[in-house]
Structures are given as C-alpha cells and as structure tokens.
CSV table of C-alpha atoms (C1' of nucleotides) in Angstrom, one decimal:
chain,number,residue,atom,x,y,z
A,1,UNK,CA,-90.0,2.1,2.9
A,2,UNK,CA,-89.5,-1.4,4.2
A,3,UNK,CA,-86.2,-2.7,2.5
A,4,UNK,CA,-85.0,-6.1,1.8
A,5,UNK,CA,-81.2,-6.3,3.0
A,6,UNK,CA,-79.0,-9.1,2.1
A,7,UNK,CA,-75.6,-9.7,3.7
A,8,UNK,CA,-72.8,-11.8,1.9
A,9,UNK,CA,-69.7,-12.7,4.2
A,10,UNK,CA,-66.9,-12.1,2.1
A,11,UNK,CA,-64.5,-15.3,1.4
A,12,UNK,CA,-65.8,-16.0,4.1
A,13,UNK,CA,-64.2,-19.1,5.0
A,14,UNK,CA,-60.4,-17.7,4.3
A,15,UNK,CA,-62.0,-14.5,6.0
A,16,UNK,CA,-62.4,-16.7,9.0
A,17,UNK,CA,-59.3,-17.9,9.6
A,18,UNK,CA,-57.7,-15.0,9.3
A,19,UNK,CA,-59.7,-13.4,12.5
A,20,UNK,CA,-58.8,-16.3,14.3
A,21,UNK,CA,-55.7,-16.4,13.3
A,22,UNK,CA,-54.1,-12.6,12.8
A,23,UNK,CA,-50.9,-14.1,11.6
A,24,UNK,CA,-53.0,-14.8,8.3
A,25,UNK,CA,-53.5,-11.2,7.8
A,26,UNK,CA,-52.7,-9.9,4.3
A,27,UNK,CA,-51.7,-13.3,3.2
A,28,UNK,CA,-52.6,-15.7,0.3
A,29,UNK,CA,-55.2,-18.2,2.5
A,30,UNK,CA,-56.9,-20.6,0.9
A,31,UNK,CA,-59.2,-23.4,2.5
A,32,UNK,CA,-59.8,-26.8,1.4
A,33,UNK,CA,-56.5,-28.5,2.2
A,34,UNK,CA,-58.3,-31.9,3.0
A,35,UNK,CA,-60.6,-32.1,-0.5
A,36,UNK,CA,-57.2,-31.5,-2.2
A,37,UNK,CA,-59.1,-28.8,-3.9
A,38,UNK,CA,-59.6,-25.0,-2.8
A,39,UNK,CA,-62.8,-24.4,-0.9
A,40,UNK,CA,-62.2,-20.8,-0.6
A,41,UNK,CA,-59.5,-18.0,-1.0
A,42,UNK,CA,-58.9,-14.7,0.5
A,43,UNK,CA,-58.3,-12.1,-1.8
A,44,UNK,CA,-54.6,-12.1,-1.9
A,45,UNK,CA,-54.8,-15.6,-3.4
A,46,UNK,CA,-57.4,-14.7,-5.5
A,47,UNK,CA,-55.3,-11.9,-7.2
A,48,UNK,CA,-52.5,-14.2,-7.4
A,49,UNK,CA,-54.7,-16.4,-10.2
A,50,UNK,CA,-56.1,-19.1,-7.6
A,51,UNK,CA,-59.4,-20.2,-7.8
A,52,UNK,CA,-62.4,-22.1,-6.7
A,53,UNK,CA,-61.5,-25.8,-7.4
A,54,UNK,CA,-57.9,-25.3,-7.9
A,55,UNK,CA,-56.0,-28.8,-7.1
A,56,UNK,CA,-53.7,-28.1,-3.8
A,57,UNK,CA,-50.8,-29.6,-5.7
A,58,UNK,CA,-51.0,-27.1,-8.4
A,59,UNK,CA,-51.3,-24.3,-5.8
A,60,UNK,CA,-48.5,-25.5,-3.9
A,61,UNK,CA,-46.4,-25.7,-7.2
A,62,UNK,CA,-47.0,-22.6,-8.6
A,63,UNK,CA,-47.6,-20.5,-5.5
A,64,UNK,CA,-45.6,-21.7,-2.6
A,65,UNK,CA,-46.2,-18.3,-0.7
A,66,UNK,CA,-50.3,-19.5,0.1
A,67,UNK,CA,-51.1,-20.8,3.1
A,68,UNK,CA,-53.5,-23.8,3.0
A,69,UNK,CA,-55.5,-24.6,5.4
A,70,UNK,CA,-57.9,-27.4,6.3
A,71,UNK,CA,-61.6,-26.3,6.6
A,72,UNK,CA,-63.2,-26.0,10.3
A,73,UNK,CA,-66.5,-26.1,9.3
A,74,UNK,CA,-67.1,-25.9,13.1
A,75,UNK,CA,-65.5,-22.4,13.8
A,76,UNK,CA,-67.1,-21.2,10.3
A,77,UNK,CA,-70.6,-22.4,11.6
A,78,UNK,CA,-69.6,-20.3,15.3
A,79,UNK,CA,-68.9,-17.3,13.1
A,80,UNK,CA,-72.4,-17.9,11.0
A,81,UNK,CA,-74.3,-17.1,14.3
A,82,UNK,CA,-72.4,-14.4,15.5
A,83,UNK,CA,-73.6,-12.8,12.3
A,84,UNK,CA,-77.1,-13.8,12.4
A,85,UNK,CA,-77.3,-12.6,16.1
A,86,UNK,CA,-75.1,-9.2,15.2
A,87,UNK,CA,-78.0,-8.9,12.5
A,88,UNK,CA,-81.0,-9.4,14.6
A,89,UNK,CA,-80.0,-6.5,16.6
A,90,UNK,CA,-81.5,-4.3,14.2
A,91,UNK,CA,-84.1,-6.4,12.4
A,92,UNK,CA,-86.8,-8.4,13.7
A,93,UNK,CA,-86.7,-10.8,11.0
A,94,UNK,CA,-83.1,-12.5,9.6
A,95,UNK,CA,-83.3,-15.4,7.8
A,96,UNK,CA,-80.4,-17.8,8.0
A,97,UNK,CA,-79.7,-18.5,4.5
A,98,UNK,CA,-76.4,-20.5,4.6
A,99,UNK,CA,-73.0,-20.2,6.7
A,100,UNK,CA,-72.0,-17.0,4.9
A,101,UNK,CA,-75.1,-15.3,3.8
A,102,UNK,CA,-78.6,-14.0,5.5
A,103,UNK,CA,-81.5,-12.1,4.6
A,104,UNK,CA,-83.4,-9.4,6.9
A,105,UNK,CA,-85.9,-6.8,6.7
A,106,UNK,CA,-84.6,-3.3,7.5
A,107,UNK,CA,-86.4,-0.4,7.8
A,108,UNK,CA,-84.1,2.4,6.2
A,109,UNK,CA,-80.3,3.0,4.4
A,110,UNK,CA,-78.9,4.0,7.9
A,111,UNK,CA,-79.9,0.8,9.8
A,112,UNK,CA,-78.3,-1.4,6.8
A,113,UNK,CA,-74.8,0.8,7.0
A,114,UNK,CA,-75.0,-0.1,11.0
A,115,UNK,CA,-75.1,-3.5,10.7
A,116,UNK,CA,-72.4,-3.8,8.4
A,117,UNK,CA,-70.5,-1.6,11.2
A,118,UNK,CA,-71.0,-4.2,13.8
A,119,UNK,CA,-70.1,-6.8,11.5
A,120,UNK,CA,-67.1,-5.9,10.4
A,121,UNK,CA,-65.9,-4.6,13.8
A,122,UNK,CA,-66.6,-7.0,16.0
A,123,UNK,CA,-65.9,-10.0,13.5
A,124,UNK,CA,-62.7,-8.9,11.7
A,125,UNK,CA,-63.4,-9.5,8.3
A,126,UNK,CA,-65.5,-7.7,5.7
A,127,UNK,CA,-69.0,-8.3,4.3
A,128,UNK,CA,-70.8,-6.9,1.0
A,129,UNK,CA,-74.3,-5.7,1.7
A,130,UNK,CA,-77.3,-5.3,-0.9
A,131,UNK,CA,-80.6,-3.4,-0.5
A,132,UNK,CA,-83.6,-3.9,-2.4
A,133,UNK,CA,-87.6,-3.7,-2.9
A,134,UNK,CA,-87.2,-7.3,-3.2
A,135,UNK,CA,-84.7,-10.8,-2.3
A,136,UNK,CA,-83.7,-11.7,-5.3
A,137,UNK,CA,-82.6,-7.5,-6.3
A,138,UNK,CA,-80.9,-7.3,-2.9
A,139,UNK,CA,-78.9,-10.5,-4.4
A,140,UNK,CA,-78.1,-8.4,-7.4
A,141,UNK,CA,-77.5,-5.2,-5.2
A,142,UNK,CA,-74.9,-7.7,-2.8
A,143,UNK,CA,-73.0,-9.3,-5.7
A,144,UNK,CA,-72.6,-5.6,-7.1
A,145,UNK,CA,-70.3,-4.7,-5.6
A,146,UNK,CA,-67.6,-7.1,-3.4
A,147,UNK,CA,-65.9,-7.2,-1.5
A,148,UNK,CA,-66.5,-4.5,1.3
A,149,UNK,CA,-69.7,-3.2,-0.8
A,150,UNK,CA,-72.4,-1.9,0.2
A,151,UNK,CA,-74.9,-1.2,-3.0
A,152,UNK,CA,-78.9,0.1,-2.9
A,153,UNK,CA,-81.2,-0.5,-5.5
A,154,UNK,CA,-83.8,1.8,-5.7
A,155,UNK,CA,-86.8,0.5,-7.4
A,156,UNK,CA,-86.8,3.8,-10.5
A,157,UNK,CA,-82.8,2.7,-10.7
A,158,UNK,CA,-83.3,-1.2,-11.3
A,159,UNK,CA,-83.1,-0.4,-15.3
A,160,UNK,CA,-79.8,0.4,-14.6
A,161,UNK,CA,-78.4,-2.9,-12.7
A,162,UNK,CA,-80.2,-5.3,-15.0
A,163,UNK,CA,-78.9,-4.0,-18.2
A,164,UNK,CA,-75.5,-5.3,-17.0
A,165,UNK,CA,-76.5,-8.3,-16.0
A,166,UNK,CA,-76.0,-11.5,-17.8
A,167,UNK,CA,-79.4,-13.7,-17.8
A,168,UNK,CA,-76.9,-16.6,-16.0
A,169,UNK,CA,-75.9,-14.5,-13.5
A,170,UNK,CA,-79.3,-14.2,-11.4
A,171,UNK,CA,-80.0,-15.9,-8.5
A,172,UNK,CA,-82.1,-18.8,-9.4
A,173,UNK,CA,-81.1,-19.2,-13.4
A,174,UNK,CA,-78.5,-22.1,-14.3
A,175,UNK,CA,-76.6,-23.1,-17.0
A,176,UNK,CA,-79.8,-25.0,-18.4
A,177,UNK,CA,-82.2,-22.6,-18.1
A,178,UNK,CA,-79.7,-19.6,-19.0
A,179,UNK,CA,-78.9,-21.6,-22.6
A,180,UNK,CA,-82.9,-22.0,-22.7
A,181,UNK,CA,-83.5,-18.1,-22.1
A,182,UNK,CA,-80.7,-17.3,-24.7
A,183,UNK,CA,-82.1,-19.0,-27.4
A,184,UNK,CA,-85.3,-17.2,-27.0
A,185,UNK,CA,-83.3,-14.0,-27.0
A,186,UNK,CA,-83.2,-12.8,-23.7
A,187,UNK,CA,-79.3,-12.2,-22.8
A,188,UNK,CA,-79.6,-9.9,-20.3
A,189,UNK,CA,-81.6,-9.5,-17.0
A,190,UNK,CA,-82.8,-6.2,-18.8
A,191,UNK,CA,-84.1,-8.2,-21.7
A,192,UNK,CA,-86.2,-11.0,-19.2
A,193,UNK,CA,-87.6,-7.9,-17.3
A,194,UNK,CA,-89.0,-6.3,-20.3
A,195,UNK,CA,-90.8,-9.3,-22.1
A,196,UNK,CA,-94.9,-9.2,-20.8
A,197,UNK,CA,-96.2,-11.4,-18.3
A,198,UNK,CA,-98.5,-13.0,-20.7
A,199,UNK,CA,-95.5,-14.2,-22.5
A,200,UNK,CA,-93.2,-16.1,-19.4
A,201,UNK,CA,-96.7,-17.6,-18.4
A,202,UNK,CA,-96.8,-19.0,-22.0
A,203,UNK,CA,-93.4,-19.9,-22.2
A,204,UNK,CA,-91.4,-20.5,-19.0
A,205,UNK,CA,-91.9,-22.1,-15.6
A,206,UNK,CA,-93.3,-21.2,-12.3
A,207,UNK,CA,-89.9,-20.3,-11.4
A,208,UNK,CA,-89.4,-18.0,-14.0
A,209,UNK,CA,-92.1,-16.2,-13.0
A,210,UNK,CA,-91.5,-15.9,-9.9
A,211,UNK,CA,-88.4,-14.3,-10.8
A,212,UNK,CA,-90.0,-12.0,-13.5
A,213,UNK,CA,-92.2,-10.6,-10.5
A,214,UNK,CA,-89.0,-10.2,-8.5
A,215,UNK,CA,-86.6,-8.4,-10.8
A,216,UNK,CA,-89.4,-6.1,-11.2
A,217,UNK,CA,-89.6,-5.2,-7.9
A,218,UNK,CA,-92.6,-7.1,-6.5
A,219,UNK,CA,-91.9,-9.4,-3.6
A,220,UNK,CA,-92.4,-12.8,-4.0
A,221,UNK,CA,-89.7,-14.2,-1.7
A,222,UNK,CA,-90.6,-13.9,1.9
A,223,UNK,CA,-87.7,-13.5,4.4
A,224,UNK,CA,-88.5,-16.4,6.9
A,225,UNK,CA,-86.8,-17.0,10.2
A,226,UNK,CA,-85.5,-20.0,9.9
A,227,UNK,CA,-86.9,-21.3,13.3
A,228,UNK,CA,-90.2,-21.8,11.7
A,229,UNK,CA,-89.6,-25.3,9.6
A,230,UNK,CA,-87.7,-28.3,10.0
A,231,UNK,CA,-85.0,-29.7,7.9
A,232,UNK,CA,-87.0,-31.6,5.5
A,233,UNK,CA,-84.4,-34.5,4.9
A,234,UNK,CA,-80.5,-35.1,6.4
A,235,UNK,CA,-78.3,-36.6,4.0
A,236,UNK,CA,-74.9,-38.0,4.1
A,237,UNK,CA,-73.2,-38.9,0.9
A,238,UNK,CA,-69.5,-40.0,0.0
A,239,UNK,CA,-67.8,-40.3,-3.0
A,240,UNK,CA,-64.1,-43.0,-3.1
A,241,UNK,CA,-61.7,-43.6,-4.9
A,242,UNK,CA,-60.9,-45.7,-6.2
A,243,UNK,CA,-64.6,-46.4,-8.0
A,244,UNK,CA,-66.0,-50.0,-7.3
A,245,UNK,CA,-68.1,-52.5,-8.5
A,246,UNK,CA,-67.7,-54.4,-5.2
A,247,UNK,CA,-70.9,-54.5,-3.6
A,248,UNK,CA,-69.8,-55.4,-0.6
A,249,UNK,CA,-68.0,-51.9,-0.2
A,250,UNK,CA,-71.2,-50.5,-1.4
A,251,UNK,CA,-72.9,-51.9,1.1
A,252,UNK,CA,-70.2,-50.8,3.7
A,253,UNK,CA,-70.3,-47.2,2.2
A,254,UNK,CA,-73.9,-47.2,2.9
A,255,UNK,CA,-73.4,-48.2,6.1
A,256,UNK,CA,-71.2,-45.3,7.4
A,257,UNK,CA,-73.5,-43.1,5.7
A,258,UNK,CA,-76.3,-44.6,7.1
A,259,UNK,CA,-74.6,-44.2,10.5
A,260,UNK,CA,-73.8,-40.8,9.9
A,261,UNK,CA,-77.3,-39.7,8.9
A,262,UNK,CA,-79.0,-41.3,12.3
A,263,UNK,CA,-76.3,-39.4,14.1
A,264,UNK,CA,-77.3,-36.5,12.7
A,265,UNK,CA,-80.9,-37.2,13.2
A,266,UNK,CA,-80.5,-38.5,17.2
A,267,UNK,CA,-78.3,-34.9,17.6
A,268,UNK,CA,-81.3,-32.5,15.9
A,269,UNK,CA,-84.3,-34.8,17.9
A,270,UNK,CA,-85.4,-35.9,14.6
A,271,UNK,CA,-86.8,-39.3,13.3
A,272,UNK,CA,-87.1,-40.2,10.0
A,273,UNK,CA,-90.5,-42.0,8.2
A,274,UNK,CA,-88.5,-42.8,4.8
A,275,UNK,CA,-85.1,-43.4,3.8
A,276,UNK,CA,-83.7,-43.0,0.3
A,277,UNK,CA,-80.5,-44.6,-1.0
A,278,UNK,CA,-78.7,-44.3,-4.3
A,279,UNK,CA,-75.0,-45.4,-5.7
A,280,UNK,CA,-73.6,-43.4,-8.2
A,281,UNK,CA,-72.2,-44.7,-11.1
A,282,UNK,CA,-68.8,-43.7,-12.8
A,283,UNK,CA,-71.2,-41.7,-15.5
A,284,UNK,CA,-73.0,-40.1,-12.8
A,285,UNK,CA,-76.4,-41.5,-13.3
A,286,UNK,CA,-78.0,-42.6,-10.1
A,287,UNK,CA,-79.4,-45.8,-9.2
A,288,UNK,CA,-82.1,-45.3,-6.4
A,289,UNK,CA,-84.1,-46.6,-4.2
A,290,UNK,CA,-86.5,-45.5,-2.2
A,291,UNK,CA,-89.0,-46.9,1.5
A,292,UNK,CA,-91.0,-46.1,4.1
A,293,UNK,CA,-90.0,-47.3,7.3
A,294,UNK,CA,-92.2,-49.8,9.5
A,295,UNK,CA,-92.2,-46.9,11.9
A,296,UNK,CA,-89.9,-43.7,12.4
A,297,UNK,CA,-86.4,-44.8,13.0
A,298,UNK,CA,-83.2,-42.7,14.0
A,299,UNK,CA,-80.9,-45.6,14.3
A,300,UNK,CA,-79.2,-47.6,12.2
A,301,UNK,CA,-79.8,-51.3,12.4
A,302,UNK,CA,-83.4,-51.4,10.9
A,303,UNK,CA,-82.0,-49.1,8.0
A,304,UNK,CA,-79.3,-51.3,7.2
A,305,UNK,CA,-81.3,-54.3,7.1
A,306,UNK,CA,-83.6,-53.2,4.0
A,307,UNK,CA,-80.6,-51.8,2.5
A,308,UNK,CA,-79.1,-55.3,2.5
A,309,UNK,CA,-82.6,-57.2,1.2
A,310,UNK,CA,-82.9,-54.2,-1.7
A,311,UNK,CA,-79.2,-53.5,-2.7
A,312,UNK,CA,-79.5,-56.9,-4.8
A,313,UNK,CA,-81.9,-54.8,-6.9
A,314,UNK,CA,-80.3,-51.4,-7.3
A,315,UNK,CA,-76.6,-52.5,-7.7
A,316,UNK,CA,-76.0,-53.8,-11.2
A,317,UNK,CA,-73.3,-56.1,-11.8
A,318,UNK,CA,-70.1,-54.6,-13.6
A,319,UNK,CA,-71.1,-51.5,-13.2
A,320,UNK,CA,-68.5,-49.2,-11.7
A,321,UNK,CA,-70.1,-46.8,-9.1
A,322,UNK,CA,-68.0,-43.8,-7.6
A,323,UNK,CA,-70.4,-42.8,-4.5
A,324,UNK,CA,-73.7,-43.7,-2.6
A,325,UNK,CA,-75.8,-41.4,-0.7
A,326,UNK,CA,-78.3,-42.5,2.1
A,327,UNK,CA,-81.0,-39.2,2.9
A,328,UNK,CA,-83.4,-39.6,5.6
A,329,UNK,CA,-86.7,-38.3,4.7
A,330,UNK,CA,-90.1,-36.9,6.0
A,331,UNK,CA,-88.5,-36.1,9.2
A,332,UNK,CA,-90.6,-35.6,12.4
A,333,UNK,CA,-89.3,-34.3,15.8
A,334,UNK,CA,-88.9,-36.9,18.5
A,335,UNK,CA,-91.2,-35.0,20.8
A,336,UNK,CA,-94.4,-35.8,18.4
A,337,UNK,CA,-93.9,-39.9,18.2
A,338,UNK,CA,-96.5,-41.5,19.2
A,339,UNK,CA,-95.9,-43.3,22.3
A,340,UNK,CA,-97.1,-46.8,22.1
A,341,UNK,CA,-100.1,-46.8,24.6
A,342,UNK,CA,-99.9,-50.9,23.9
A,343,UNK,CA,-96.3,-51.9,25.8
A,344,UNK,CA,-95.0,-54.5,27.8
A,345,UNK,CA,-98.0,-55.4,30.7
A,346,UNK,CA,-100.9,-53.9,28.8
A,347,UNK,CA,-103.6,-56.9,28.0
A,348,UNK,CA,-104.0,-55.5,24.4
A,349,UNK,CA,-102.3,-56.6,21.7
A,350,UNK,CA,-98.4,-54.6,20.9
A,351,UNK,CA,-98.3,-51.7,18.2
A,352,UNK,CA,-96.0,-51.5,15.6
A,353,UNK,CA,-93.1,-54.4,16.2
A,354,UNK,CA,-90.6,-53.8,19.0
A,355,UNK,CA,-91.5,-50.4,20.8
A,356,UNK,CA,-89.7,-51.3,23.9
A,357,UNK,CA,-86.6,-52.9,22.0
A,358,UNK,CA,-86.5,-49.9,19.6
A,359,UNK,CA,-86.4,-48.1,23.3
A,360,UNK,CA,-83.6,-49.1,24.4
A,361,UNK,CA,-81.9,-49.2,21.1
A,362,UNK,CA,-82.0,-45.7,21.0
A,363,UNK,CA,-80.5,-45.3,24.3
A,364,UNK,CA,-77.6,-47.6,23.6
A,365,UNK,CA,-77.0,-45.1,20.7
A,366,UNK,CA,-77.7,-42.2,22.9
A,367,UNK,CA,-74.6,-43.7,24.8
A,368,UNK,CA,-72.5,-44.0,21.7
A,369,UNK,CA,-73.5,-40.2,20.8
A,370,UNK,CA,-71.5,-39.3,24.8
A,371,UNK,CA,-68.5,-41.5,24.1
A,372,UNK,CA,-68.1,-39.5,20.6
A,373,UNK,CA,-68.2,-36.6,22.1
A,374,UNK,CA,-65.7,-37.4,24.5
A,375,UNK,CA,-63.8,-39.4,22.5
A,376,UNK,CA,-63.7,-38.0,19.1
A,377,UNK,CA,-65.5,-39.0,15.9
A,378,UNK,CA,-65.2,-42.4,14.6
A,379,UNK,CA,-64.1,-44.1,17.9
A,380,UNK,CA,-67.2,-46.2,17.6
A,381,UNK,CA,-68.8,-47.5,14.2
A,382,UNK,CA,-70.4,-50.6,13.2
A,383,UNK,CA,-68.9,-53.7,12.1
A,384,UNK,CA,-70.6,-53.2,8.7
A,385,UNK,CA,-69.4,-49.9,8.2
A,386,UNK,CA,-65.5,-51.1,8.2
A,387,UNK,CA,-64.9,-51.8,5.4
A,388,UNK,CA,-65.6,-47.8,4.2
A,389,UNK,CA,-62.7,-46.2,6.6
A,390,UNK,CA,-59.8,-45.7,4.0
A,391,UNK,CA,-56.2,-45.0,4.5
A,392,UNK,CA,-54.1,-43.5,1.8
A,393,UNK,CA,-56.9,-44.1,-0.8
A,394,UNK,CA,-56.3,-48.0,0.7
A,395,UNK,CA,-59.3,-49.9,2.4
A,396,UNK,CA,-58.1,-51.0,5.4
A,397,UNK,CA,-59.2,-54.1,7.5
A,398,UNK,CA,-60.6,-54.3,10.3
A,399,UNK,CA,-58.4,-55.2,12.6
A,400,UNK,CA,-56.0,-51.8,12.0
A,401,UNK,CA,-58.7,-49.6,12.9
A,402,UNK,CA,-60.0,-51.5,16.1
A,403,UNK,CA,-59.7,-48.9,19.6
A,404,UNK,CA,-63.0,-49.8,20.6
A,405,UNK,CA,-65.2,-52.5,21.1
A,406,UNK,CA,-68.1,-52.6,18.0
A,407,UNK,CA,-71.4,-52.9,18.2
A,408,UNK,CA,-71.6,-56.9,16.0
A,409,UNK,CA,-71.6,-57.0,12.1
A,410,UNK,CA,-75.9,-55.8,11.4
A,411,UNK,CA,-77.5,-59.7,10.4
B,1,DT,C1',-64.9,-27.0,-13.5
B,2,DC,C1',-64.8,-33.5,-15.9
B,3,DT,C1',-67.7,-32.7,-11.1
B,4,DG,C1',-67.5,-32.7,-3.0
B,5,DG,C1',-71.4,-32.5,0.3
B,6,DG,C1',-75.7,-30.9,2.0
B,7,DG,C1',-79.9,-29.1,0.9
B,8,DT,C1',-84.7,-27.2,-1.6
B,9,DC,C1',-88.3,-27.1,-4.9
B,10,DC,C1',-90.7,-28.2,-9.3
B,11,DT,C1',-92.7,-31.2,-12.9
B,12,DA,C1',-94.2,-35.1,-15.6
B,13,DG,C1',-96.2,-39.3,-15.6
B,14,DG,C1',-98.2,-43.4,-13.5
B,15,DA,C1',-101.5,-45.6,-10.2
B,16,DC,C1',-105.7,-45.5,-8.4
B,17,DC,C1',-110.3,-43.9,-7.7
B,18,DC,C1',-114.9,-42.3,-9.0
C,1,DT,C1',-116.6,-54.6,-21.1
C,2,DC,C1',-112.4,-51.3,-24.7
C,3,DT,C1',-113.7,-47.2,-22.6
C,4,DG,C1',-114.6,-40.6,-21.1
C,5,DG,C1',-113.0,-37.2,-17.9
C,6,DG,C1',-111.3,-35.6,-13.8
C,7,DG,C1',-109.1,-35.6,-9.2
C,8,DT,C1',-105.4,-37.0,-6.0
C,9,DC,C1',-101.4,-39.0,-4.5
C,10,DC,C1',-96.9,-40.7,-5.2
C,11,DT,C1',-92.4,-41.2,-7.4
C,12,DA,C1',-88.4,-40.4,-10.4
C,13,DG,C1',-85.6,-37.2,-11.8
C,14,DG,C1',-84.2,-32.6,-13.0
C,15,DA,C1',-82.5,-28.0,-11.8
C,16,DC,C1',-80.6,-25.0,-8.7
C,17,DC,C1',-78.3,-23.1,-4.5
C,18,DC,C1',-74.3,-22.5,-1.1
DNA sequence: TCTGGGGTCCTAGGACCC
DNA sequence: TCTGGGGTCCTAGGACCC
C-alpha cells in the first residue's frame, strides 16, 4: 500500500536553537524576543504555563528561568531543507509544506520509522510523524500524538481517530466554518464523516467536500513537489505603532514595503504584472486597491509612482490605519519577458515605454541587491521609504539614519 | 488570542458579450 | 427598445493555513 506520510518538526523553532546551541538543552526556550510576543517554545517552557502569544514581559516576570531568544528565520529555513533533503532519501515525492512540516509518499511502516531515524539523529531535535491513506488523515495521524510520535492510521481504524476529534480541530476547518458545522450538529470528525454525500453537496462548500472525501480515506490532496509552481504573489506587509492617519507615513510605509517586495522579487528572478496595496484601518477592515502594471516590473520607482497618484483615493481622511501591505501579483520569471525586439537603433517604432531605461534600472538595483549583501540590510533605501524606519516606537528623520548615499526622493 | 507576516484558494456578483 | 438566457472574465473579500 502506498502511504501518505506527514512529518511535523516539533517546536520546531525552540527545537532549533537548541541543536545549535547545546547549552539550550533541557531549558525553558522560547522564540520571539523581537515581536515582544512568543513565536515558539520548547517543551520545558511549555510545561511551565507559556504559550503561543505570550507578551515577553510577562514571561520575563513570571518566569525569569526562560531563555528568550530572537527568531533566525534564516538558520530555521537551513534546517527546513536539511529535512526536506533527509526525506527525499526515501521518497521520491516530498512536498515542502512550510519551514517545519512536509508531506511524502512512502511505500511501507518501516520506511516512515527510518526517516524519522535520520531526522532526529542527524538534526538533534524530535519530529511527530503521521501515516495515512490520505493528507489530510496523516494530519490527524501527526497531531496524534506529539511530540516524538509516530502514529498510523489504518483505513478499517479511522472510526477510531475521528470520534475524538473535535470538528475544529481538522486541517482545513476554522472557527467560522467549525460554528457553522456545529449548528448543523456535527461536533465531531466522526459525526461529518458519517453524514451522506448527497447531503455536504447540498449543504456545504467545495471545501467541505473535499474534506468529506478525505477523512474517508479517498485522496483528494495530491503531494506535489514544490518545484513544479511558482509563488503566485510576494507580499510584504507591516503593522506600527503608533497607528496613523498621516498619509504621508502611509505613503512611506508603502514604500519600504514596496522596496521589500521588489527585492524579493529581483532575488527569486521574478517580475510582477499587478500590484496590490491596502492600509489597514484600526478596526481591521481593509482599504484596497488594486493595478496592472504598464509592463512587468521588479523595481520600485514605477510602483511607487501609482501608489502616490491612487493613495488620494484609498486613504480616507481621519481614519486611523495601523498597517499597509503592498503584494506583487501574477508573477512571471524573468527568463520568459519578452525582450523588446523594437530598442534603441531599430527603424520601427519602441514597444512598451522605456525598455532600455527600465534596463538599466534593474541593473542599478541589481547593484544595490550586492552592497546589501555585503553590507547588511537596510544600508540602502529610498528617500521615500524614510520616513518608515522607527526607533523606539519614534519615527526618526532622515538625517539619523543616513550611512549611505540614497537613491533621490521617487517624483 | 483583541490580533504579526507570508501565503493559498474559493465564491458571489458585476461587467461585458452574444 | 425595457428586455431572456447564458457564458466568460474580473474583482472584492472571506476563510484558512503555518
């Protein structure tokens, strides 16, 4: 029997820093230090009463033996691939689901207790393994048990598992559509399971029934190898404080998300055909906006400009906004633009506006990408984005913050 | 849990066309 | 023109996940 396997690192962030750092070991880690809330905890802080969220002032108060640490998403994103690539030893198809979780397709029981062998000894921390006829049971099978578990659902046992399990606790059910399922009745995984398929198709999503199918042990859920598919947007959003209503600081928080986006985008080879921007109000509604580009763009200027001639639009006066968000969207990888076959010398008439200026534009932020690198993050912005860098919850001017030349305010 | 950041997918309704 | 039915494409916004 083929099996579905799915592989959950355990805290995995606190697990981290405690490989890297054996000093850690046995201790009360938790992650998050520069949120001011705990990311993640290891499960010595866990038994102590901390939790996901927790402010690090409280922690420090009531539990001065934990350790807080800031989170290095880079060494947790190292770790990620060590365990995709430990996993692929033994499957031919792992899908990378996030940084602490993957998928694969395994052939028997013995294979799945090998890989979480190999994990655990050559990464130094523990991970929970499920097996099951289908994804969204080897979810169930993983969360079974944690941490260090290792559970198998066989497909006549499933009655077993889902009688246990709260409808909100399945992969794929929130809080809305939980209250929604509870109302008709169905409390349990058990209970969903055992209403006819006539009756979700009448009464509940696509979703639903996908899940239906699922729980009862008929693949829906394909494990992909996550090669196959681009990202299908890159966002960067920020949330300040204090909340504004200045839309000048909008504009410059934007900005640094704009900048941050089209980094992101120049690093994957990516260029974006829409852009999306929204600023999010103290209430958390969202006040959106939405365009294509004249042509796809992975730098900031042209961005920046029709965020300035549409912001007038989407900011309302007096109201007080907490974030904005930029997402770059309908992404296509640099290799598949379409050269202009109209530039400079040719007798017929340019293509889309500024092919060669757009050029070099990229390479000039090609070259800002190399001084990053070699100088740190941040060492270059643009003039716009200033106003956004904050220092003790302070916006600070723009001289304070000035080690390197700026590329001019965006007109 | 009074709420951070980065994602994906689905659906209802409008615009537009025949 | 006062008016049916159907298809497609797009957008806003919701819900969910880690």
């Amino acid at each position: 029997m083929t099996w579905i396997l799915h592989i959950d690192g355990d805290s995995f962030f606190a697990s981290v820093e405690m490989s890297l750092n054996p000093a850690l070991k046995g201790r009360a880690v938790v992650t998050g230090h520069e949120r001011g809330i705990a990311t993640a905890m290891s499960k010595e802080a866990k038994a102590l009463g901390i939790h996901r969220g927790m402010p690090v002032y409280q922690i420090k108060k009531l539990y001065p033996q934990a350790i807080i640490v800031r989170s290095d998403y880079h060494n947790y994103s190292i770790f990620a691939h060590r365990m995709y690539n430990i996993v692929r030893r033994y499957a031919g198809k792992v899908e990378e689901y996030s940084i602490d979780e993957c998928f694969a397709r395994v052939e028997d029981i013995e294979t799945a207790w090998k890989v979480k062998s190999d994990l655990q000894k050559e990464l130094g921390m523990t991970f929970s393994l499920g097996l099951g006829p289908t994804k969204v049971i080897a979810k169930v099978a993983s969360k079974w048990n944690k941490p260090d578990g290792f559970t198998v659902i066989e497909p006549d046992k499933l009655e077993g598992f889902l009688r246990d399990m709260q409808i909100g606790q399945i992969w794929g059910i929130g809080p809305q559509t939980a209250h929604h399922l509870q109302r008709l009745n169905i409390k349990t995984a058990l209970d969903f399971i055992q209403r006819s398929e006539d009756w979700i198709r009448g009464n509940l999503g696509k979703r639903e029934l996908e899940l239906w199918h699922e729980l009862r042990g008929t693949p829906v859920y394909h494990v992909h190898t996550s090669h196959d598919d681009l990202p299908g947007s890159i966002q960067h959003t920020r949330t300040f404080n204090p909340p504004t209503t200045d839309k000048k600081i909008l504009f410059s928080e934007l900005s640094k998300n704009v900048e941050g986006a089209c980094a992101k985008a120049r690093a994957d080879k990516l260029l974006a055909r829409k852009v999306y921007y929204f600023l999010k109000t103290q209430e958390f509604r969202y006040h959106r906006f939405e365009m294509a580009l004249p042509e796809p763009l992975q730098t900031p200027n042209e961005i920046l400009n029709l965020i300035k001639e549409t912001l007038g639009e989407v900011h309302k006066a007096g109201v007080v906004y907490r974030a904005t968000g930029v997402a770059l969207n309908d992404l296509i990888p640099e290799a598949y633009e379409q050269k202009s076959l109209f530039q400079e010398g040719s007798a017929c008439p340019p293509g889309p506006a500024g092919g060669v200026k757009n050029e070099k534009k990229r390479e000039i932020f090609k070259t800002i990408d190399r001084l990053e690198r070699k100088y740190g993050a941040h060492s270059i912005i643009l003039g716009s984005s200033m106003r956004a860098l904050t220092k003790k919850g302070e916006r600070v001017g723009f001289h304070k913050r000035f080690n390197l030349p700026f590329m001019g305010e965006v007109v």
